CSV table of N, CA and C in Angstrom, one decimal:
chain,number,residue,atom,x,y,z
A,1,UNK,N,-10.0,-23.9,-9.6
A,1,UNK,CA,-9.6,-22.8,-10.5
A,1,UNK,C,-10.1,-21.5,-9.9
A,2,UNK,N,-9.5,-20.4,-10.0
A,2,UNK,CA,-9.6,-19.0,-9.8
A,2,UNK,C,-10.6,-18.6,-10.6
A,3,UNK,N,-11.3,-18.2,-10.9
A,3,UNK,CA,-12.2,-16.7,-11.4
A,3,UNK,C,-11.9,-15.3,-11.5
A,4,UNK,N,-11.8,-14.7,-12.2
A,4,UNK,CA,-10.9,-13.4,-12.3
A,4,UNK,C,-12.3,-12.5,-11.9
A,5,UNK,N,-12.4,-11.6,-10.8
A,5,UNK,CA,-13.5,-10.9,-10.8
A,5,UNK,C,-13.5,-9.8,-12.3
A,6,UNK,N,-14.8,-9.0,-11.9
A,6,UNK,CA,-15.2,-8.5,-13.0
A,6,UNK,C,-14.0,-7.0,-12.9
A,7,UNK,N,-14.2,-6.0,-13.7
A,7,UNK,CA,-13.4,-4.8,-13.0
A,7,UNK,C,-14.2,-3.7,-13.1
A,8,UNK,N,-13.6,-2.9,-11.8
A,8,UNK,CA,-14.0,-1.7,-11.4
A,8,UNK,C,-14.9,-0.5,-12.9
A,9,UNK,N,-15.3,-0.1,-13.3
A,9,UNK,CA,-15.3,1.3,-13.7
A,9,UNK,C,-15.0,2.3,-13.5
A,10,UNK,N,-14.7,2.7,-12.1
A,10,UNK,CA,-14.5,3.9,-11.4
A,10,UNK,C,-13.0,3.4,-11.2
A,11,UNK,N,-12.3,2.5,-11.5
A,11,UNK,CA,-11.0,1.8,-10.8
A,11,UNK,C,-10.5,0.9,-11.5
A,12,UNK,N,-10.7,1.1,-12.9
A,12,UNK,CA,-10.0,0.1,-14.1
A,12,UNK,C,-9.4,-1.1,-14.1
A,13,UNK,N,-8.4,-1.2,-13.1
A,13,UNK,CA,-7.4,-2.0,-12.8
A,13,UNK,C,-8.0,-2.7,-11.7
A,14,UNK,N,-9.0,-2.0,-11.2
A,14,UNK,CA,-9.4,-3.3,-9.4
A,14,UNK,C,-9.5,-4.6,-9.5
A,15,UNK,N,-9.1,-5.3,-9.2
A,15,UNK,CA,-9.8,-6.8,-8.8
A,15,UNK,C,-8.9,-7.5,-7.6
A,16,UNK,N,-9.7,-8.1,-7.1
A,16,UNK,CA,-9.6,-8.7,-5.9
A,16,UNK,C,-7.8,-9.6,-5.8
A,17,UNK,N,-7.1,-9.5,-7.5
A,17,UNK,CA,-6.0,-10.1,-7.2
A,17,UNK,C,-4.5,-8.9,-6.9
A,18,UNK,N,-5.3,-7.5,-6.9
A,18,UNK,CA,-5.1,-6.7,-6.6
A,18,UNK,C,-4.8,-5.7,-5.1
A,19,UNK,N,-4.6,-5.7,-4.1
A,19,UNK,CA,-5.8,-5.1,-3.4
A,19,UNK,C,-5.1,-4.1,-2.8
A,20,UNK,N,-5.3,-3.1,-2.0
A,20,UNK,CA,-4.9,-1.5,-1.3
A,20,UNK,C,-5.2,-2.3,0.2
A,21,UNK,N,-3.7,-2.3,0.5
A,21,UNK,CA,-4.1,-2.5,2.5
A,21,UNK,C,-3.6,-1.0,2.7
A,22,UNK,N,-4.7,-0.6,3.6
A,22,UNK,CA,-4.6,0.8,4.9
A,22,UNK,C,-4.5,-0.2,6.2
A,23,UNK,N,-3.9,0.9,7.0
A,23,UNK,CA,-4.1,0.5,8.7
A,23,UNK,C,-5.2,0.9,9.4
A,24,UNK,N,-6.0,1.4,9.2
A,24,UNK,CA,-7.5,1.4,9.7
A,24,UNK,C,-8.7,1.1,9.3
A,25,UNK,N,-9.7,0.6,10.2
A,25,UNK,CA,-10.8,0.0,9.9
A,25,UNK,C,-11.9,0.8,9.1
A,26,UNK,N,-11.6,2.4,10.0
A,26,UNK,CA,-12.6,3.5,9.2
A,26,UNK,C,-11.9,3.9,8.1
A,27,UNK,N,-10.8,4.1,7.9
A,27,UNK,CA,-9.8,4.5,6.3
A,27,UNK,C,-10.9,3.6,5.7
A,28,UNK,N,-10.2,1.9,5.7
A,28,UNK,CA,-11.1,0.5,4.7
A,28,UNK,C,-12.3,1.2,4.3
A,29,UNK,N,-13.3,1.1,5.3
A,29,UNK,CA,-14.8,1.8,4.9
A,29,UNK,C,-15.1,3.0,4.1
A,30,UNK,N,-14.0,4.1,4.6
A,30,UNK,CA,-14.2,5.4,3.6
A,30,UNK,C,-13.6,5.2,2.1
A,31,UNK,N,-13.1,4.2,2.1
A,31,UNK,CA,-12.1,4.3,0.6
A,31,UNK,C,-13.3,3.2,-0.3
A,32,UNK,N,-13.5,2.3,0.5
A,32,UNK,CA,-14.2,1.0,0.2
A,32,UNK,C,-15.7,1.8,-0.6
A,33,UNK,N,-16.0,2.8,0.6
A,33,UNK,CA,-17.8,3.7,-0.2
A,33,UNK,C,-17.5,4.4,-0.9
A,34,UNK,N,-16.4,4.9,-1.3
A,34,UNK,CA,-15.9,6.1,-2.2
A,34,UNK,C,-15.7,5.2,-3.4
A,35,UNK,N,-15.9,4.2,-4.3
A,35,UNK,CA,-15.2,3.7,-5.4
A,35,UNK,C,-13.6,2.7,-5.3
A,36,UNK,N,-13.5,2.1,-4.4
A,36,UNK,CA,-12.1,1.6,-4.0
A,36,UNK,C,-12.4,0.4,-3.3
A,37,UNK,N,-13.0,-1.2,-4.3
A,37,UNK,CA,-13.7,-2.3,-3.4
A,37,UNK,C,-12.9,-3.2,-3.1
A,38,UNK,N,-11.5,-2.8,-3.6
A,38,UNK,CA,-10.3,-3.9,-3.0
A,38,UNK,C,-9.6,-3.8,-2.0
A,39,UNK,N,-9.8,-2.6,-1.1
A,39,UNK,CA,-8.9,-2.0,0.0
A,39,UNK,C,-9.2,-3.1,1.1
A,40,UNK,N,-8.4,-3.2,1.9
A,40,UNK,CA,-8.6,-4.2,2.9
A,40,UNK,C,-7.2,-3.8,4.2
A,41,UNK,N,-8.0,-4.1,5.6
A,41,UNK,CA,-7.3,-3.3,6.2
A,41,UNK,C,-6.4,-4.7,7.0
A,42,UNK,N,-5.7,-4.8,8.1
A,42,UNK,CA,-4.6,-5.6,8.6
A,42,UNK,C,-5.1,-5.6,9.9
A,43,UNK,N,-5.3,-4.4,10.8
A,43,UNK,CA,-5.8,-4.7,12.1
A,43,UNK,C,-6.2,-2.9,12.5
A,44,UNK,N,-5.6,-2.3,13.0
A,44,UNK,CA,-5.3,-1.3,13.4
A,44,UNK,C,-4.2,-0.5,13.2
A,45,UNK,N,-3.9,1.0,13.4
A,45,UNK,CA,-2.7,1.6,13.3
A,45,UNK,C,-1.8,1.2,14.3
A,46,UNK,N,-0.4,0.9,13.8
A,46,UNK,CA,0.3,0.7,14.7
A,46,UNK,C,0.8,-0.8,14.2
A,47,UNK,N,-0.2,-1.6,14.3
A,47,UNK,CA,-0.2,-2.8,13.6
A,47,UNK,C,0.5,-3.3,12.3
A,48,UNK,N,1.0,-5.0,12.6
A,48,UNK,CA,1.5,-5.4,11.5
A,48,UNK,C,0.9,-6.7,10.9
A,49,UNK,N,0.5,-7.0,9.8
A,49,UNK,CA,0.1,-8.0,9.4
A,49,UNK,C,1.3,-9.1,9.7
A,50,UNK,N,0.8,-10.3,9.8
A,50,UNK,CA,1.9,-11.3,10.5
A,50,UNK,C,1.9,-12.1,9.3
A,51,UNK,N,3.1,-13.2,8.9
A,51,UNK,CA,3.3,-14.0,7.8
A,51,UNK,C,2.0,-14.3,7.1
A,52,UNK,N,1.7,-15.2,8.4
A,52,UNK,CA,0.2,-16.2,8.1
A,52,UNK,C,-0.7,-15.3,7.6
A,53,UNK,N,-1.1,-13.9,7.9
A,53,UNK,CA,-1.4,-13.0,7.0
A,53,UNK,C,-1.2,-13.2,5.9
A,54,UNK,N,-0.2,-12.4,5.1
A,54,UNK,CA,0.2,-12.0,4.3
A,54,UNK,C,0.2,-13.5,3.1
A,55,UNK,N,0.7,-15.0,4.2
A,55,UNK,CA,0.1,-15.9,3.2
A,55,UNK,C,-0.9,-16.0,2.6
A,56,UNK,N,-1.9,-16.3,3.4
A,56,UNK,CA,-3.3,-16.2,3.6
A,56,UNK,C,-4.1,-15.4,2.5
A,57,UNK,N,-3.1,-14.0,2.1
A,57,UNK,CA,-3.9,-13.3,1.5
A,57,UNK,C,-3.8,-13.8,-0.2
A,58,UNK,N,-2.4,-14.2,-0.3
A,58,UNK,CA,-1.7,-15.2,-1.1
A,58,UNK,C,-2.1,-16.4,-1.9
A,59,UNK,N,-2.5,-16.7,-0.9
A,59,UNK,CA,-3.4,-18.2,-0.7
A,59,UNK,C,-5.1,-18.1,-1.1
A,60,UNK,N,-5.5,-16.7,-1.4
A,60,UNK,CA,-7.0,-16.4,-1.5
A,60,UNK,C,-6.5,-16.0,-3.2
A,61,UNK,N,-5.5,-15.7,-3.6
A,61,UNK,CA,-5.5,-15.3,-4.7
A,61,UNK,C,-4.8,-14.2,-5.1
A,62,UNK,N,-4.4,-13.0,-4.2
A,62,UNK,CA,-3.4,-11.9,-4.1
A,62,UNK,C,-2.4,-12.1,-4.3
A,63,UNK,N,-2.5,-11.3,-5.9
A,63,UNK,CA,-1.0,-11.2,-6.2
A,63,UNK,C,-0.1,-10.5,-5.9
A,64,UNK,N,-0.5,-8.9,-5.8
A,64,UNK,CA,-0.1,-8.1,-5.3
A,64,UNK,C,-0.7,-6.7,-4.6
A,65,UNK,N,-0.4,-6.1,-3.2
A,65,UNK,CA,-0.8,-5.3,-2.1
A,65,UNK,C,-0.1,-4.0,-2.7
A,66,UNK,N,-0.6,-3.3,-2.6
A,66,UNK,CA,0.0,-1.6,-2.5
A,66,UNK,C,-0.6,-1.0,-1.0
A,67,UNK,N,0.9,-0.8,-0.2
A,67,UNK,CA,0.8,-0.8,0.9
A,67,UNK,C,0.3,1.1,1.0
A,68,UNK,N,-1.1,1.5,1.4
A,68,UNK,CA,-1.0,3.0,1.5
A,68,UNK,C,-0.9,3.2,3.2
A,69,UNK,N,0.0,3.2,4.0
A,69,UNK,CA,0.3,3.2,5.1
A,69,UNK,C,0.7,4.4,5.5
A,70,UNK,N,0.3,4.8,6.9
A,70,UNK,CA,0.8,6.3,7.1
A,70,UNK,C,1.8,6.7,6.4
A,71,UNK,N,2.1,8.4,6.3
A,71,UNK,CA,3.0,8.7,5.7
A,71,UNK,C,3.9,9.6,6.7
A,72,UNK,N,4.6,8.4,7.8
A,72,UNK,CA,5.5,9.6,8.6
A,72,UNK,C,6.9,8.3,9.2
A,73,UNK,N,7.5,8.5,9.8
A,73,UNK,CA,8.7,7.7,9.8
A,73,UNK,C,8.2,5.9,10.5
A,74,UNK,N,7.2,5.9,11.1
A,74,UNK,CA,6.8,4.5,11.9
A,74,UNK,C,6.1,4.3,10.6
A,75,UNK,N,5.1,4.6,9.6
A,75,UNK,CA,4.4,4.2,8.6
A,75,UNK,C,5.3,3.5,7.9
A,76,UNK,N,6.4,4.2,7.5
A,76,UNK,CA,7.4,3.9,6.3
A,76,UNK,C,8.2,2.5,7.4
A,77,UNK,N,8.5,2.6,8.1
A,77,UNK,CA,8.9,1.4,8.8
A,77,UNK,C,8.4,-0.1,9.1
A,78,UNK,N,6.9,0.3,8.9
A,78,UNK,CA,5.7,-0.8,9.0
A,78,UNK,C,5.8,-1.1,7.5
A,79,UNK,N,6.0,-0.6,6.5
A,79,UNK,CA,6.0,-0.4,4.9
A,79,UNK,C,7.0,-1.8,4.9
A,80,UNK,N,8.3,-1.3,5.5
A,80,UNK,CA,9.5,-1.8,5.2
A,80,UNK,C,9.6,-3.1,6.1
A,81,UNK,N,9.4,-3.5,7.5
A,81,UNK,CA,8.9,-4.4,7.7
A,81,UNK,C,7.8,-5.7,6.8
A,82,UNK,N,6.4,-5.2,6.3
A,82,UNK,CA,5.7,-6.0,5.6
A,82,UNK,C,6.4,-6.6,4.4
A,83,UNK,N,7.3,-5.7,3.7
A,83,UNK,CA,7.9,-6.0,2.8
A,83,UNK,C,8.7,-6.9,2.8
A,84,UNK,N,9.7,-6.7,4.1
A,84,UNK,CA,10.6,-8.0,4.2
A,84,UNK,C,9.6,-9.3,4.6
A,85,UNK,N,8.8,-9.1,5.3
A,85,UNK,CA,8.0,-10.6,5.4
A,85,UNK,C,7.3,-11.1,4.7
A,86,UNK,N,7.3,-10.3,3.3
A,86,UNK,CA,6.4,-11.1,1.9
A,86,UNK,C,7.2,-11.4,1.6
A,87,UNK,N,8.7,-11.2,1.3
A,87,UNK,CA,9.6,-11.7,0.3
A,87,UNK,C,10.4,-12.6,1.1
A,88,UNK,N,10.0,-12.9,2.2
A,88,UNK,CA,10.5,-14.0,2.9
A,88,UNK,C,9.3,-15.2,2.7
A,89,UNK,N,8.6,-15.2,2.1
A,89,UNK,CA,7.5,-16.0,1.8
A,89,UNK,C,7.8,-17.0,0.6
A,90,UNK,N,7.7,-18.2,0.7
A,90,UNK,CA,7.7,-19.3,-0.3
A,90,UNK,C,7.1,-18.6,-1.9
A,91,UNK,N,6.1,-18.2,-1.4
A,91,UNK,CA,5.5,-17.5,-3.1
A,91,UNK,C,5.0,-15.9,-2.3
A,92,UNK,N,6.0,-15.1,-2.4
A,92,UNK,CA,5.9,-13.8,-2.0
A,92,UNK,C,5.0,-13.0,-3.3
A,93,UNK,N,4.1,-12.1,-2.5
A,93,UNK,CA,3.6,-11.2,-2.9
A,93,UNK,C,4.6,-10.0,-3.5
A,94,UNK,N,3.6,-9.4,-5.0
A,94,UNK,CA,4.2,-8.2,-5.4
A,94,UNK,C,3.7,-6.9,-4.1
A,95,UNK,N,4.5,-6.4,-3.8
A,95,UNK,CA,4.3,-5.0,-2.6
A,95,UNK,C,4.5,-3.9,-4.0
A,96,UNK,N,4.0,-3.2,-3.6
A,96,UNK,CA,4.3,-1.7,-3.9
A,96,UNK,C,3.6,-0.4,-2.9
A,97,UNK,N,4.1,0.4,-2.6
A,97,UNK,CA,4.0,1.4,-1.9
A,97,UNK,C,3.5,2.9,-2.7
A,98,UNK,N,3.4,4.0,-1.8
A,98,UNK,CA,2.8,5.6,-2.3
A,98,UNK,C,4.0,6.0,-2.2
A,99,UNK,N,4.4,6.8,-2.7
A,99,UNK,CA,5.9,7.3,-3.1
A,99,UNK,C,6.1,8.5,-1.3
A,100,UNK,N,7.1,8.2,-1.2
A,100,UNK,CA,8.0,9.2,0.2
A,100,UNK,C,6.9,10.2,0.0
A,101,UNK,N,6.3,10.6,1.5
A,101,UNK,CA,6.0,12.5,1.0
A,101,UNK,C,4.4,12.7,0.1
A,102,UNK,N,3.8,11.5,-0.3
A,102,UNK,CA,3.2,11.5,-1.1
A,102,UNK,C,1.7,12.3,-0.9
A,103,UNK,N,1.6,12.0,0.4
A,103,UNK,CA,0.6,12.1,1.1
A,103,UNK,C,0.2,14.0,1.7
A,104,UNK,N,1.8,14.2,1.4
A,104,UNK,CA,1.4,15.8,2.4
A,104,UNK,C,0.8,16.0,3.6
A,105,UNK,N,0.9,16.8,3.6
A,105,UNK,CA,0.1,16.9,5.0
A,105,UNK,C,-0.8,16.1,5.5
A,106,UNK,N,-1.7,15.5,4.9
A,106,UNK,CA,-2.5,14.2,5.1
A,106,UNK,C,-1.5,13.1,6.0
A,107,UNK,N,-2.1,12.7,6.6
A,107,UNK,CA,-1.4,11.4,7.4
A,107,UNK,C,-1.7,10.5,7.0
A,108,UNK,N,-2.8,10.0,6.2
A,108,UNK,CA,-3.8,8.6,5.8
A,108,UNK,C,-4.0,8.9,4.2
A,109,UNK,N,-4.1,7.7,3.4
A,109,UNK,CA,-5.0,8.0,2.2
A,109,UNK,C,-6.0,8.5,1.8
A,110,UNK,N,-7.2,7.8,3.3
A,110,UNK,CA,-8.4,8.1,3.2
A,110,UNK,C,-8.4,9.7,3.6
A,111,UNK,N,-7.4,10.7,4.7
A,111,UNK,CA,-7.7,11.4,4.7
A,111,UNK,C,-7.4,12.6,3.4
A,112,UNK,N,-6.1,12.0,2.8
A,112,UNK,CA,-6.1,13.0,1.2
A,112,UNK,C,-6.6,12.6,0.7
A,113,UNK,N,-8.0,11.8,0.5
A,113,UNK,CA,-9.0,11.4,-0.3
A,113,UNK,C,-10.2,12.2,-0.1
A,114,UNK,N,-10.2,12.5,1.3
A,114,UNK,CA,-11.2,13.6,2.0
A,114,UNK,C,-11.0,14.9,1.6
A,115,UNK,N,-9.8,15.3,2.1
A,115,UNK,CA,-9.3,16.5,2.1
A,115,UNK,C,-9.1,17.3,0.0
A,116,UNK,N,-8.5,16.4,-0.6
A,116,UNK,CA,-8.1,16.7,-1.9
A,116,UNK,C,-9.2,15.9,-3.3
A,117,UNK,N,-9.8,15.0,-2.6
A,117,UNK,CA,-10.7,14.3,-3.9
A,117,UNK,C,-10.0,12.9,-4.2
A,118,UNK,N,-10.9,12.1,-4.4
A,118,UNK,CA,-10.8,10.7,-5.2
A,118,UNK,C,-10.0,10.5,-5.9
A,119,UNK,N,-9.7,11.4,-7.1
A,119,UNK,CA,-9.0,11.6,-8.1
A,119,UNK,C,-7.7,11.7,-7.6
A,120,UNK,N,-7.1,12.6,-6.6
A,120,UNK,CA,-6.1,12.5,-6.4
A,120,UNK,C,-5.7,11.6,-5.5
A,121,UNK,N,-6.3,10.5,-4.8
A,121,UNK,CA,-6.0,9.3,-4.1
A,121,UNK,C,-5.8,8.1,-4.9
A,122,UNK,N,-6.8,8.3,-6.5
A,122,UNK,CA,-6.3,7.3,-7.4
A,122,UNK,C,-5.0,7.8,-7.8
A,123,UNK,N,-4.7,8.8,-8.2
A,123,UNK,CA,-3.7,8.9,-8.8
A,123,UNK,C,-2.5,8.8,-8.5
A,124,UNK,N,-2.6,8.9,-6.8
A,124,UNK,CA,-1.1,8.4,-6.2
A,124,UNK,C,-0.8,6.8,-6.2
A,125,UNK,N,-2.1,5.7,-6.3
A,125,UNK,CA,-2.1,4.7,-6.5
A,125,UNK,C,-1.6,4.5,-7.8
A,126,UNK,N,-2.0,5.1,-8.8
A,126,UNK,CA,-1.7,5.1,-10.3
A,126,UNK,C,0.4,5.2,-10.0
A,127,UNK,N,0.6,6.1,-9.4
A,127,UNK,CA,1.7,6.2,-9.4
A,127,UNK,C,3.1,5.9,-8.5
A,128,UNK,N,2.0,4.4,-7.9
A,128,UNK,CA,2.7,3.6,-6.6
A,128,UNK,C,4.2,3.4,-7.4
A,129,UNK,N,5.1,3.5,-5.9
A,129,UNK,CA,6.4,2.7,-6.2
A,129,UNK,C,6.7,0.6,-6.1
A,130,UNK,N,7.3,0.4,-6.6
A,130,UNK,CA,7.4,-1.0,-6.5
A,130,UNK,C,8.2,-1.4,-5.1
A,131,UNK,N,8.2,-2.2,-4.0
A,131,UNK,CA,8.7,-2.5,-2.8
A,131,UNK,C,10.3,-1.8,-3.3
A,132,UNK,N,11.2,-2.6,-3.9
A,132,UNK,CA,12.5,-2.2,-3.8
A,132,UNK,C,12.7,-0.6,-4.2
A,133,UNK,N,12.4,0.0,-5.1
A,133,UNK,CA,12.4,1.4,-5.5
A,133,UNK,C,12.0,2.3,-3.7
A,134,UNK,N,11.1,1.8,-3.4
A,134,UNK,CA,10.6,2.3,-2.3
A,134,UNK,C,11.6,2.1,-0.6
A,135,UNK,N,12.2,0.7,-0.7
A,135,UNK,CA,13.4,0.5,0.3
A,135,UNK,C,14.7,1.4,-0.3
A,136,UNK,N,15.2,1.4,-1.4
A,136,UNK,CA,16.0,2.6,-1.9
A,136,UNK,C,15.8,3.9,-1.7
A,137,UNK,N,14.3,4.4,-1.8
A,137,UNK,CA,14.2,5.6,-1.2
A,137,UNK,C,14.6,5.9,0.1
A,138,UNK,N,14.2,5.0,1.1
A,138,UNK,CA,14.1,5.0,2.3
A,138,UNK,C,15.3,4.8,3.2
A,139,UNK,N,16.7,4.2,2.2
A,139,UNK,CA,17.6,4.3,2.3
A,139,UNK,C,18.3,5.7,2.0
A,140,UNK,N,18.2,6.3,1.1
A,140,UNK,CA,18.7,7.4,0.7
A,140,UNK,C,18.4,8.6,1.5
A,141,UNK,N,16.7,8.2,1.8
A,141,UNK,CA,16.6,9.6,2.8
A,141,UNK,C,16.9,9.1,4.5
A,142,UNK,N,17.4,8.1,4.9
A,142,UNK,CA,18.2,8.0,5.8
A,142,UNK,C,19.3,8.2,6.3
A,143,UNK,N,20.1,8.3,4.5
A,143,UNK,CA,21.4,8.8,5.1
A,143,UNK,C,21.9,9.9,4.2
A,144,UNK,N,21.1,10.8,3.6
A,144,UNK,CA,20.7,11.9,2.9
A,144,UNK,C,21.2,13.2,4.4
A,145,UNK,N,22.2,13.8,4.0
A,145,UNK,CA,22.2,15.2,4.9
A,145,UNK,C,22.0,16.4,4.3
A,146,UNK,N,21.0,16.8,4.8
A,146,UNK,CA,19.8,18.1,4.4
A,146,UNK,C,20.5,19.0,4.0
A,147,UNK,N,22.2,19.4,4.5
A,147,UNK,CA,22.7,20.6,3.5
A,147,UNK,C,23.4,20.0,2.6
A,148,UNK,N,23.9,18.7,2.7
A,148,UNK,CA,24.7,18.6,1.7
A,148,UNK,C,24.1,16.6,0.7
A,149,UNK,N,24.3,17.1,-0.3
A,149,UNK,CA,23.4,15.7,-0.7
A,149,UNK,C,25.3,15.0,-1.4
């Protein structure tokens, strides 16, 4: 039987059946010391977590990942990849994503965490998209033409 960790204070909703994957090792560490003890990273930037990953994480108890992944066209790609290989999974994980653009100028969470405050890195979390909402987006702004919608 499972055990439901305790929860966050700083992070209401945290618990381990929860968790925030970034693509880097130092992102994990800065978000992890800042109030954020569910983040967990995949390997490096560039990188994709492989099935047996994503089981595995499954299999520990994870129900659902909110992917905070670069925010530039290879981020959203890795986004979109992970997502088709959880839902190709026997007992697929809930994905959710940081909305298109979310990030601004920041390229990383942990760096709009740096750069703008805590508060505003929870709160993009607070206002993650769900995997499909987030493949819709990313469909639309693919075939979206800038003068004419």
């Amino acid at each position: 039987m499972i055990r439901r960790p305790p929860r966050s204070t700083l992070f209401p909703y945290t618990t381990l059946f929860r968790s925030i994957l970034v693509e880097g090792f130092l992102e994990t560490i800065y978000l992890q010391t800042n109030g954020f003890p569910n983040v967990a990273t995949y390997g490096d930037v560039g990188k994709l977590p492989s099935q047996a990953d994503l089981k595995a994480l499954s299999d520990c108890g994870v129900q659902s990942i909110t992917l905070a992944l670069a925010d530039d066209d290879e981020g959203r790609n890795r986004s979109l990849q992970i997502i088709d290989q959880s839902y190709r999974m026997d007992r697929p994980l809930r994905i959710y994503t940081l909305p298109i653009g979310a990030l601004g100028q920041a390229r990383q969470g942990a760096t709009l965490a740096h750069l703008q405050g805590m508060d505003r890195f929870k709160n993009l979390i607070d206002h993650r998209l769900h995997a499909f909402h987030f493949v819709a987006d990313c469909i639309l702004q693919k075939h979206r033409d800038a003068d004419v919608w």
